[in-house]
Short mmCIF file of N, CA and C and ligand atoms in Angstrom, two decimals:
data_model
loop_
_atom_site.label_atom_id
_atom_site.label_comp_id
_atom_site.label_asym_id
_atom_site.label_seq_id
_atom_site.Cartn_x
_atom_site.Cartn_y
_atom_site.Cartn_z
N UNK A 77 14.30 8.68 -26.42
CA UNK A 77 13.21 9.19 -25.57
C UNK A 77 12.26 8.06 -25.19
N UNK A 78 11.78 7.24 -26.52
CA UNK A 78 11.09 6.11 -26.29
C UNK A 78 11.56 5.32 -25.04
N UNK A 79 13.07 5.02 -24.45
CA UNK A 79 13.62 4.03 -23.34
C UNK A 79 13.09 4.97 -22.23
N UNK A 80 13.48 6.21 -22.19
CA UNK A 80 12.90 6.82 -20.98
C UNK A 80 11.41 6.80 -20.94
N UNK A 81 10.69 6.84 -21.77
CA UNK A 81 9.26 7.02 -21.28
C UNK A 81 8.75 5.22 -21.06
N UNK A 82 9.59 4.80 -21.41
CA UNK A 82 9.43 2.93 -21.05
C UNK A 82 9.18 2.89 -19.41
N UNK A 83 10.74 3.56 -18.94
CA UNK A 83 11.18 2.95 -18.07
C UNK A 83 10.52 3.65 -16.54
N UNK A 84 9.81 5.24 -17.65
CA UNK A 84 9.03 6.36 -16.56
C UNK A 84 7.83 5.52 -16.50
N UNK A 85 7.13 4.40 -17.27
CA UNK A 85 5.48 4.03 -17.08
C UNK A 85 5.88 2.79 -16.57
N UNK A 86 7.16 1.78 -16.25
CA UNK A 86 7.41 0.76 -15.54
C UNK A 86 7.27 1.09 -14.06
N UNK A 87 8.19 1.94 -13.99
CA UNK A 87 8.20 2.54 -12.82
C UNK A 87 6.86 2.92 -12.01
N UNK A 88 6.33 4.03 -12.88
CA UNK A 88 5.39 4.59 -12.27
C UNK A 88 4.21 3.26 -11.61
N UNK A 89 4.22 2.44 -12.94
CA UNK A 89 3.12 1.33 -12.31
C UNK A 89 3.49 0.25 -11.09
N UNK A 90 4.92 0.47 -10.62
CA UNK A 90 5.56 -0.28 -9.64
C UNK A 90 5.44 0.71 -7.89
N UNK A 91 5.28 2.17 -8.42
CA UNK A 91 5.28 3.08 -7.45
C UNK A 91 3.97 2.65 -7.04
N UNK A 92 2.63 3.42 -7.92
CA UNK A 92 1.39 3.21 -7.95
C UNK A 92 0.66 2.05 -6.77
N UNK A 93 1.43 0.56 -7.62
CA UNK A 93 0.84 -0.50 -7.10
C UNK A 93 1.32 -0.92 -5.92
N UNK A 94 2.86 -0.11 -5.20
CA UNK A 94 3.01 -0.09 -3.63
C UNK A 94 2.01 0.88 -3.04
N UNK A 95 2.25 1.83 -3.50
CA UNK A 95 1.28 3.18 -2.54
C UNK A 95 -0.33 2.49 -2.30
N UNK A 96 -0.73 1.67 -3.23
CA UNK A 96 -1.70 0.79 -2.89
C UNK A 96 -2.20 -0.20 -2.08
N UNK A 97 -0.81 -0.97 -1.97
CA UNK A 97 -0.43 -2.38 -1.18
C UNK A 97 -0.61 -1.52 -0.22
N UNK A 98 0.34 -0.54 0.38
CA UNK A 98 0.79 -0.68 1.60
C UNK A 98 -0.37 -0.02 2.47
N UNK A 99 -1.18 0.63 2.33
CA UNK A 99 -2.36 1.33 3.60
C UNK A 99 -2.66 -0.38 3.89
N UNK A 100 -3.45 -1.42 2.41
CA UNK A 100 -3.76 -2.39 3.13
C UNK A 100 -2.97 -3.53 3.77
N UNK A 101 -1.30 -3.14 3.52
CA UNK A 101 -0.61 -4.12 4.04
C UNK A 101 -0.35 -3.66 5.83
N UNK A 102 -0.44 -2.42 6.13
CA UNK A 102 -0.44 -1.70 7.51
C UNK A 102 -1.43 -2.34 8.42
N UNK A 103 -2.98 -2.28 7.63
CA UNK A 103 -3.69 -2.23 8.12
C UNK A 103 -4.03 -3.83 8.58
N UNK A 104 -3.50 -4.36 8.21
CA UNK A 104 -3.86 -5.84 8.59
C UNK A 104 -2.58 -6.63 8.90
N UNK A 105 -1.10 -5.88 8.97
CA UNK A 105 -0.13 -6.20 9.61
C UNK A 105 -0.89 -5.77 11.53
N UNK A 106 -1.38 -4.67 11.93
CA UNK A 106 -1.81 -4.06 12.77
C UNK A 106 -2.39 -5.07 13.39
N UNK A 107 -3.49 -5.45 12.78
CA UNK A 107 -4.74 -6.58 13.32
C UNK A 107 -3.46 -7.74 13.87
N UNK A 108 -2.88 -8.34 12.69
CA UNK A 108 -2.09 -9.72 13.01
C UNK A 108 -0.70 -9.37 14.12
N UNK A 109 -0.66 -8.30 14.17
CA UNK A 109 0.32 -7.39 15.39
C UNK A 109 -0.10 -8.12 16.93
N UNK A 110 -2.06 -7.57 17.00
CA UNK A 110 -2.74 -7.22 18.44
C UNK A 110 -2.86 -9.04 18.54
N UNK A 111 -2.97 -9.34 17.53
CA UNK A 111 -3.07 -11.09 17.92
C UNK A 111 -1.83 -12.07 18.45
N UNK A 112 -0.43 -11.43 18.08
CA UNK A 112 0.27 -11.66 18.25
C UNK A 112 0.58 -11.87 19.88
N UNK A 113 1.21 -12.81 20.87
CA UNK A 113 1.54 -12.60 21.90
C UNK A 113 2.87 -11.90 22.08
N UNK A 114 3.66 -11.89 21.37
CA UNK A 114 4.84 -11.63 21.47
C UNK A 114 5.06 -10.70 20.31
N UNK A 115 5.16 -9.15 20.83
CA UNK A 115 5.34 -8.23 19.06
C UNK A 115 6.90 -8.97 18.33
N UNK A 116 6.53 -9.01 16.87
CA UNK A 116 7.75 -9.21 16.08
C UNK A 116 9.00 -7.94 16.06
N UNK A 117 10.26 -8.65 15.76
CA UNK A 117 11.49 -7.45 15.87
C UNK A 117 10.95 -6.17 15.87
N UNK A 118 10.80 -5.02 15.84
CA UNK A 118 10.98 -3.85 15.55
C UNK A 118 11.59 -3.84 14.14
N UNK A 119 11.39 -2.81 13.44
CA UNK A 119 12.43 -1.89 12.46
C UNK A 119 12.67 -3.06 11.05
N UNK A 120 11.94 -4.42 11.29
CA UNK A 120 12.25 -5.20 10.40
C UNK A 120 10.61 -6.08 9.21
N UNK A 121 10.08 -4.63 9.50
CA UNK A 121 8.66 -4.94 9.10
C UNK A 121 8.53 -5.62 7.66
N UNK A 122 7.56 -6.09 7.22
CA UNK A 122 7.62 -6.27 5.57
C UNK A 122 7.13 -5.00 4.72
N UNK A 123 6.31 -4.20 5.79
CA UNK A 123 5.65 -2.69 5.18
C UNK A 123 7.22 -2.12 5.28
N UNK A 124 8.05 -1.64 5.94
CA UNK A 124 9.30 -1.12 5.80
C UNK A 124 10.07 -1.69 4.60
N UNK A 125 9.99 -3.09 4.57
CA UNK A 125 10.80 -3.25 2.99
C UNK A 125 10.46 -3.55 1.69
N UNK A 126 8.56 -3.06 1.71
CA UNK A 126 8.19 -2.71 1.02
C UNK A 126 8.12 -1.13 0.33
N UNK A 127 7.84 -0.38 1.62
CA UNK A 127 8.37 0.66 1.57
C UNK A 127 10.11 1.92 1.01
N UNK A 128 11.28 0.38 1.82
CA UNK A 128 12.22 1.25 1.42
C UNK A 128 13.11 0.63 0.06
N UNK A 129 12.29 -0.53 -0.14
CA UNK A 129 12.96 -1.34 -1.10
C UNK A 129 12.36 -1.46 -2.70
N UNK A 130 11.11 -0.75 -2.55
CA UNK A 130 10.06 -1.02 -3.92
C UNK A 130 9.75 0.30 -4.04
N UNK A 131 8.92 0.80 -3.05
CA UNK A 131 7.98 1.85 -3.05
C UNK A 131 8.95 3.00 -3.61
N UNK A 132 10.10 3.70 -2.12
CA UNK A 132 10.94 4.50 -2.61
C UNK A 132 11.51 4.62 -3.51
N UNK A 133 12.84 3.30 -4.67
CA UNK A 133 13.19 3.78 -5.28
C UNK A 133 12.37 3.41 -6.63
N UNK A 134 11.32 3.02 -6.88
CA UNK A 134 10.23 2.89 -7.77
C UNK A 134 9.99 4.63 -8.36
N UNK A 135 9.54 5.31 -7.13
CA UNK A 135 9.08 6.70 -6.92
C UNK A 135 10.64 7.26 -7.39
N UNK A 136 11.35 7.19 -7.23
CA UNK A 136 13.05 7.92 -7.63
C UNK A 136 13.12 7.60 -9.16
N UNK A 137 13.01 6.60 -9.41
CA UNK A 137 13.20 6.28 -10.87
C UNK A 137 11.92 6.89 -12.09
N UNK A 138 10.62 6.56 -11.21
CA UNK A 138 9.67 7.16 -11.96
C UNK A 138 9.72 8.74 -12.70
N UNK A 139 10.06 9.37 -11.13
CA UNK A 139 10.32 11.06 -11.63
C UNK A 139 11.84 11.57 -12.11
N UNK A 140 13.01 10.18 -12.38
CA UNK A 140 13.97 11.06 -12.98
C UNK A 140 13.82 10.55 -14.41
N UNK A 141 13.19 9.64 -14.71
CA UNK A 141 12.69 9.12 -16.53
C UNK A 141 12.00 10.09 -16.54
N UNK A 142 10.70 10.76 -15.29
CA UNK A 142 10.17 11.90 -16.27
C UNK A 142 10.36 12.69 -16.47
N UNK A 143 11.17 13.40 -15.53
CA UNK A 143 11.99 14.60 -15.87
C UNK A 143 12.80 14.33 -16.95
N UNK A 144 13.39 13.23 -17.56
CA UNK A 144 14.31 13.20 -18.70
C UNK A 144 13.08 13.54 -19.70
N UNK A 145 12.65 12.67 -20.16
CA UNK A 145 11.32 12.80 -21.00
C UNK A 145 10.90 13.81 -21.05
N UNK A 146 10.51 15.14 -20.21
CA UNK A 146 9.47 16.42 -20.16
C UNK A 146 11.14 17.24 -20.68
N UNK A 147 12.66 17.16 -19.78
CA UNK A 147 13.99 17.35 -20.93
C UNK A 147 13.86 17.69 -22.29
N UNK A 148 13.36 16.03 -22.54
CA UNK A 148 13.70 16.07 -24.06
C UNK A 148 12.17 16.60 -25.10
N UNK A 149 11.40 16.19 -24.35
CA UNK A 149 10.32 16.83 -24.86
C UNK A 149 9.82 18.19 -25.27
N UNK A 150 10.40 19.45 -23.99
CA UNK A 150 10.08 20.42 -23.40
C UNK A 150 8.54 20.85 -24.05
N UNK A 151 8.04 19.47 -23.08
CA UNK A 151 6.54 19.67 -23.33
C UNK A 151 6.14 20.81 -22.34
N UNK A 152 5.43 21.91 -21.95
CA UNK A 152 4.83 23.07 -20.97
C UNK A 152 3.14 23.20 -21.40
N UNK A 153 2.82 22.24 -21.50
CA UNK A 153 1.19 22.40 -21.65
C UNK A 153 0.72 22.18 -19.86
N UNK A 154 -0.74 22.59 -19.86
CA UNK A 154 -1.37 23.13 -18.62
C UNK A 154 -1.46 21.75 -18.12
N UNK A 155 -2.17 20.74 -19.13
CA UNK A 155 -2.41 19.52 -18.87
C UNK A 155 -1.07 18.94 -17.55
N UNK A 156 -0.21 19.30 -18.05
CA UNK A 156 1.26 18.51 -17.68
C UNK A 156 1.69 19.36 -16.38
N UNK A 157 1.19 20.78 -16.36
CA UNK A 157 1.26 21.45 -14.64
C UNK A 157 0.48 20.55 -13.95
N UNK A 158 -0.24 20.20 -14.11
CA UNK A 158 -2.06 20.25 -13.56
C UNK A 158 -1.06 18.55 -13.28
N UNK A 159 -0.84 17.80 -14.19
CA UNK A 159 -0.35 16.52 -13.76
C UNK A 159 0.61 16.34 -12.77
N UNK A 160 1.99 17.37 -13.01
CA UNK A 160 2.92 17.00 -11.63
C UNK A 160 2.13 18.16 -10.39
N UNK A 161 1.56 18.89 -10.25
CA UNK A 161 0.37 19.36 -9.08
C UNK A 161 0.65 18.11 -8.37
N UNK A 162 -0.36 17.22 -9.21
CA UNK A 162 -0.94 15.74 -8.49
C UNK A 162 0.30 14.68 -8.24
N UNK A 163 1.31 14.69 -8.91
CA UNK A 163 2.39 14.20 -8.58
C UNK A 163 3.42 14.69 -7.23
N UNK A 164 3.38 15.72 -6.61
CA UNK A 164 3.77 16.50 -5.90
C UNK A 164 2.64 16.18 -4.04
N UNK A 165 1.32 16.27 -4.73
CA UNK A 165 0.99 15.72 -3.83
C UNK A 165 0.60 13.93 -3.05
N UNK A 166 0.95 13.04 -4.58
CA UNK A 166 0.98 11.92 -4.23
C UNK A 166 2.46 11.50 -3.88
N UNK A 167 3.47 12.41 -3.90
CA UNK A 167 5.09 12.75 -3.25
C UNK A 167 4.66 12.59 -1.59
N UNK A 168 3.68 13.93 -1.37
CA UNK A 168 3.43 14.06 0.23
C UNK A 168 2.62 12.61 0.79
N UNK A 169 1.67 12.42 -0.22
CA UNK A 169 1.01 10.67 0.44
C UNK A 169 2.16 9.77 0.81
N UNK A 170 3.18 9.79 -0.29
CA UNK A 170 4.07 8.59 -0.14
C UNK A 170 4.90 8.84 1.34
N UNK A 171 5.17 10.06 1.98
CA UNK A 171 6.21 10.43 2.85
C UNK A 171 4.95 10.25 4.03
N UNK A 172 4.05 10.47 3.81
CA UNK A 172 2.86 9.79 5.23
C UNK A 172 3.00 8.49 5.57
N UNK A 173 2.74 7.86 4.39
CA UNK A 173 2.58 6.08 4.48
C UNK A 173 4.01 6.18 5.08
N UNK A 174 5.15 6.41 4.49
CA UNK A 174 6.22 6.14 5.47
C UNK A 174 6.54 6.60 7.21
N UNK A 175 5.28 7.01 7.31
CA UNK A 175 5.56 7.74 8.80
C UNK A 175 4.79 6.75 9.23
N UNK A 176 3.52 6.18 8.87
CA UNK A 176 2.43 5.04 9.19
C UNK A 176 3.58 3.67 9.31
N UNK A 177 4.43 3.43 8.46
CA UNK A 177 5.08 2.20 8.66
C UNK A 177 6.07 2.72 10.02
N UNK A 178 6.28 3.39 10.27
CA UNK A 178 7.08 3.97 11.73
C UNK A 178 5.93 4.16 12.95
N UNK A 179 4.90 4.24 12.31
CA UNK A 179 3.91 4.37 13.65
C UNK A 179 3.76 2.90 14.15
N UNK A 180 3.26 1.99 13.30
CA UNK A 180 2.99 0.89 13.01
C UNK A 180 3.95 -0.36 13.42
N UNK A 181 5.83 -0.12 13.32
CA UNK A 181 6.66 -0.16 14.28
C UNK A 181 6.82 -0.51 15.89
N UNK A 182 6.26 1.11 15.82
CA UNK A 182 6.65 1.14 17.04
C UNK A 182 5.51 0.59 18.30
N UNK A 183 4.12 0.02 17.97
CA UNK A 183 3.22 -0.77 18.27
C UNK A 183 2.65 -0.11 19.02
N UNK A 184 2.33 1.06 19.41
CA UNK A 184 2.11 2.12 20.47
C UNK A 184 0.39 1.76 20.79
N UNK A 185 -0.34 1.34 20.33
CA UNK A 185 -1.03 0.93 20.49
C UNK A 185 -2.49 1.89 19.44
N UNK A 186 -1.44 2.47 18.97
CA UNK A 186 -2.58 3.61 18.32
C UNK A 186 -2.83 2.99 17.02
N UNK A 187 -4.35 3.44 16.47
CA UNK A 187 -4.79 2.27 15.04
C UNK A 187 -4.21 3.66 14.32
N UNK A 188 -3.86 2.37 12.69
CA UNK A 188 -2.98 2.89 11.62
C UNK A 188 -4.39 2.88 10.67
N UNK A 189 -5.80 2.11 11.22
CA UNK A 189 -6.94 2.00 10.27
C UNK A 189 -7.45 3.19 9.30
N UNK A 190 -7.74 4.25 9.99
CA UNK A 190 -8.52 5.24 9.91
C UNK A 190 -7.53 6.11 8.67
N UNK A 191 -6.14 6.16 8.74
CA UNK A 191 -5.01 6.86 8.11
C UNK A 191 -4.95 5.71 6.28
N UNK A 192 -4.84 4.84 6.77
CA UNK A 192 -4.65 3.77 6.03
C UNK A 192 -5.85 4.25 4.97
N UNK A 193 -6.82 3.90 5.28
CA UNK A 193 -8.88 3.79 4.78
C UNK A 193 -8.24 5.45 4.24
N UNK A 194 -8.06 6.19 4.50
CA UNK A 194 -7.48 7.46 3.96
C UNK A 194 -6.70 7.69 2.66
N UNK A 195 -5.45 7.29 3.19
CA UNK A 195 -4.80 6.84 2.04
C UNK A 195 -5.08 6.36 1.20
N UNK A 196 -5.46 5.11 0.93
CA UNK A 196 -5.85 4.17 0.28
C UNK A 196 -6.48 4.61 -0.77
N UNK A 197 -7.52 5.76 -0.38
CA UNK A 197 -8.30 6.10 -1.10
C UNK A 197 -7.75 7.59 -2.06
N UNK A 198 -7.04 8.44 -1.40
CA UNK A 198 -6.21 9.11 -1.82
C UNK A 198 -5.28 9.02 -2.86
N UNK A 199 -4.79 7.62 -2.57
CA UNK A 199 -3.74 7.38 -3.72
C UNK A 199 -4.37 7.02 -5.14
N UNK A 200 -5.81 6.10 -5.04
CA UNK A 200 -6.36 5.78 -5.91
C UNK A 200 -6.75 7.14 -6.73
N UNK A 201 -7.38 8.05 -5.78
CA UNK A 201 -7.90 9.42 -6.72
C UNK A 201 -6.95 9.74 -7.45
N UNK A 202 -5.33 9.96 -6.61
CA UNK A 202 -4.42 10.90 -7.11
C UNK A 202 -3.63 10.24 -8.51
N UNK A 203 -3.87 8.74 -8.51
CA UNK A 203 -3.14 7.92 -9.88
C UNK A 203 -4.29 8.31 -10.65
N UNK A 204 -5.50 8.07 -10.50
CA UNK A 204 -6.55 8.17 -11.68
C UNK A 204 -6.45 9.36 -12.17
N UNK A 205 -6.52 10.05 -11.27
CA UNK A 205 -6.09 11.52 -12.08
C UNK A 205 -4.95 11.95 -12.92
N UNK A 206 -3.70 11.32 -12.61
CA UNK A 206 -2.22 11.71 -13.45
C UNK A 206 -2.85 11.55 -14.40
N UNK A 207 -3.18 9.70 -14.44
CA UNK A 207 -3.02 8.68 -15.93
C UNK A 207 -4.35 9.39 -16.41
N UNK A 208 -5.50 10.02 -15.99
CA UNK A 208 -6.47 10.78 -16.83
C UNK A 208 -5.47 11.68 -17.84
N UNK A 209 -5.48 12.53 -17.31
CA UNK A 209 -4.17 13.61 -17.09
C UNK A 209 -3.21 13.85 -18.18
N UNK A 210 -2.43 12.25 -17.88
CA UNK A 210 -1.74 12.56 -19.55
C UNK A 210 -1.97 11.80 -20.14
N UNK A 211 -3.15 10.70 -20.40
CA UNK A 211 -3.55 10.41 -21.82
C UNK A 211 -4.59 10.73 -22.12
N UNK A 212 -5.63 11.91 -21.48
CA UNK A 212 -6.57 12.64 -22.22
C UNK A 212 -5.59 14.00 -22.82
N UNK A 213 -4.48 14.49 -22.27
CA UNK A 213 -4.10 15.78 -22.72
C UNK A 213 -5.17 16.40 -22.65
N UNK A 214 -6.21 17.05 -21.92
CA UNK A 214 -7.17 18.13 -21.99
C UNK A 214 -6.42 19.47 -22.90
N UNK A 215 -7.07 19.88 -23.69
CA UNK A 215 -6.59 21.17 -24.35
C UNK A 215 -6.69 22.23 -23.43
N UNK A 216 -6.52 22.28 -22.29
CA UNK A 216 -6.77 23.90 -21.46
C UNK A 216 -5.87 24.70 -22.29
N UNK A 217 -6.29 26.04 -21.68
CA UNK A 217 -5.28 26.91 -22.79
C UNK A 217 -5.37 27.99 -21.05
N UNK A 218 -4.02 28.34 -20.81
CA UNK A 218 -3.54 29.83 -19.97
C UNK A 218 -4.38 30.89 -20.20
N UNK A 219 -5.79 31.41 -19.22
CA UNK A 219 -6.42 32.07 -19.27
C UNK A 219 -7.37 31.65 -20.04
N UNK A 220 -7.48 30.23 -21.07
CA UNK A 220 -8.85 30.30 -21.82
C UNK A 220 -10.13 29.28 -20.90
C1 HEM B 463 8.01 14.36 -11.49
C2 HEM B 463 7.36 13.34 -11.93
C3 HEM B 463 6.92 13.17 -13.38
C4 HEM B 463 7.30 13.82 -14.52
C5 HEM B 463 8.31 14.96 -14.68
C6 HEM B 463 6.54 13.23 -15.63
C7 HEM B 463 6.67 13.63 -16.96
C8 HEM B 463 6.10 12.94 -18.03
C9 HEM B 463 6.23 13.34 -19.42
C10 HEM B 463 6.97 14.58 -19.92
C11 HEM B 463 5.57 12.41 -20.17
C12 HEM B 463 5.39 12.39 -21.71
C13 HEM B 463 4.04 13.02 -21.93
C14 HEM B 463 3.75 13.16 -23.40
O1 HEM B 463 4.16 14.18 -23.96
O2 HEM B 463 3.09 12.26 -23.93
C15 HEM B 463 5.02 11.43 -19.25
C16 HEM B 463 4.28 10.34 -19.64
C17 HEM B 463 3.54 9.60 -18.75
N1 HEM B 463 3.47 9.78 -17.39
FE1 HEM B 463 4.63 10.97 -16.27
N2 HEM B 463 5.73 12.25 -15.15
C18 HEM B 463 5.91 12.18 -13.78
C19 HEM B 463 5.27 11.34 -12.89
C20 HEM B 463 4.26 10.46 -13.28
C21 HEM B 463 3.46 9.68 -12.36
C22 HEM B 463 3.61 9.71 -10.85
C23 HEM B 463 2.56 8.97 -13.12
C24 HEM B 463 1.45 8.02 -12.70
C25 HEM B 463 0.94 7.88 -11.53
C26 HEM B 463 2.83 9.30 -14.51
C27 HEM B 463 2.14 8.74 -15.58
C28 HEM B 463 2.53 8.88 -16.89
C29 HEM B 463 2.00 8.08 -18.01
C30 HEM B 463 0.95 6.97 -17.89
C31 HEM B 463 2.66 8.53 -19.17
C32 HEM B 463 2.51 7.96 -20.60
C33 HEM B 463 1.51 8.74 -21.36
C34 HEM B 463 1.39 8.22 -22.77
O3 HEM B 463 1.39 7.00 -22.97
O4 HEM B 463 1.28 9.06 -23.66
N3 HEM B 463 3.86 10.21 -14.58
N4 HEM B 463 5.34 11.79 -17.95
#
């Protein structure tokens, strides 16, 4: 159990610290974009292979160590709903930022700032909260 919960908090801190990078790696790929005279390739961004090369399977590996772990554990405390809640919705952050590296692409001229400054801040709430989460274990109790 100990290798899986290794390899679930490697992970997770590799997911974490992309979902972080990347609002500010968008946001100032964008700027160095409009300065650019000539846009770079398409489809060959560094936010894209940060995205499909770190971020994604970081996030794949994170939640199948934890699902092994919560397996072998069959931990069901409230604490641990209340934690994948927030895991579920930092799932939906991660599938945005990947739509931002496709906006961001395609150079349309529309700012990625405002989404980014969003994110950014989002992701920070939504990690502080897991890692609150499961190493306070709050005692809630079902109905108490
Ligand atoms: C579907 C996704 C996930 C599942 C099923 C899951 C499940 C678990 C389980 C069962 C444990 C052991 C808890 C215990 O009894 O001590 C654990 C530990 C942990 N999880 Fe997750 N987790 C998931 C995603 C995440 C994410 C996204 C983060 C952080 C952003 C995270 C942070 C942690 C940390 C820091 C620990 C270690 C706690 C300790 O040292 O006691 N988990 N996870």
């Amino acid at each position: 159990m100990l290798g899986f919960l290794a390899l679930h908090i490697a992970a997770l801190l590799f997911w974490v610290a992309t979902l972080v990078y990347l609002p500010v790696l968008l946001a100032s790929s964008q700027n160095r974009q409009s300065q650019l005279s000539e846009s770079p390739r398409q489809y060959d961004s560094v936010a894209r292979f940060v995205f499909t090369q770190i971020a994604s399977p970081a996030a794949i590996v994170a939640i199948i160590a934890g699902t092994v772990v919560f397996a072998i554990n069959g931990t069901t405390h409230l604490w641990l709903i209340a934690k994948l809640t927030l895991v579920a919705l930092l799932v939906v952050g991660h599938t945005l930022i990947g739509l931002l590296v496709i906006r961001l692409e395609r150079n349309d001229g529309k700012s990625v700032q405002p989404w980014c400054n969003l994110l950014l801040i989002f992701f920070c709430l939504m990690a502080t909260g897991i890692i609150w989460l499961v190493l306070a274990k709050p005692a809630w109790e079902i109905g108490g």
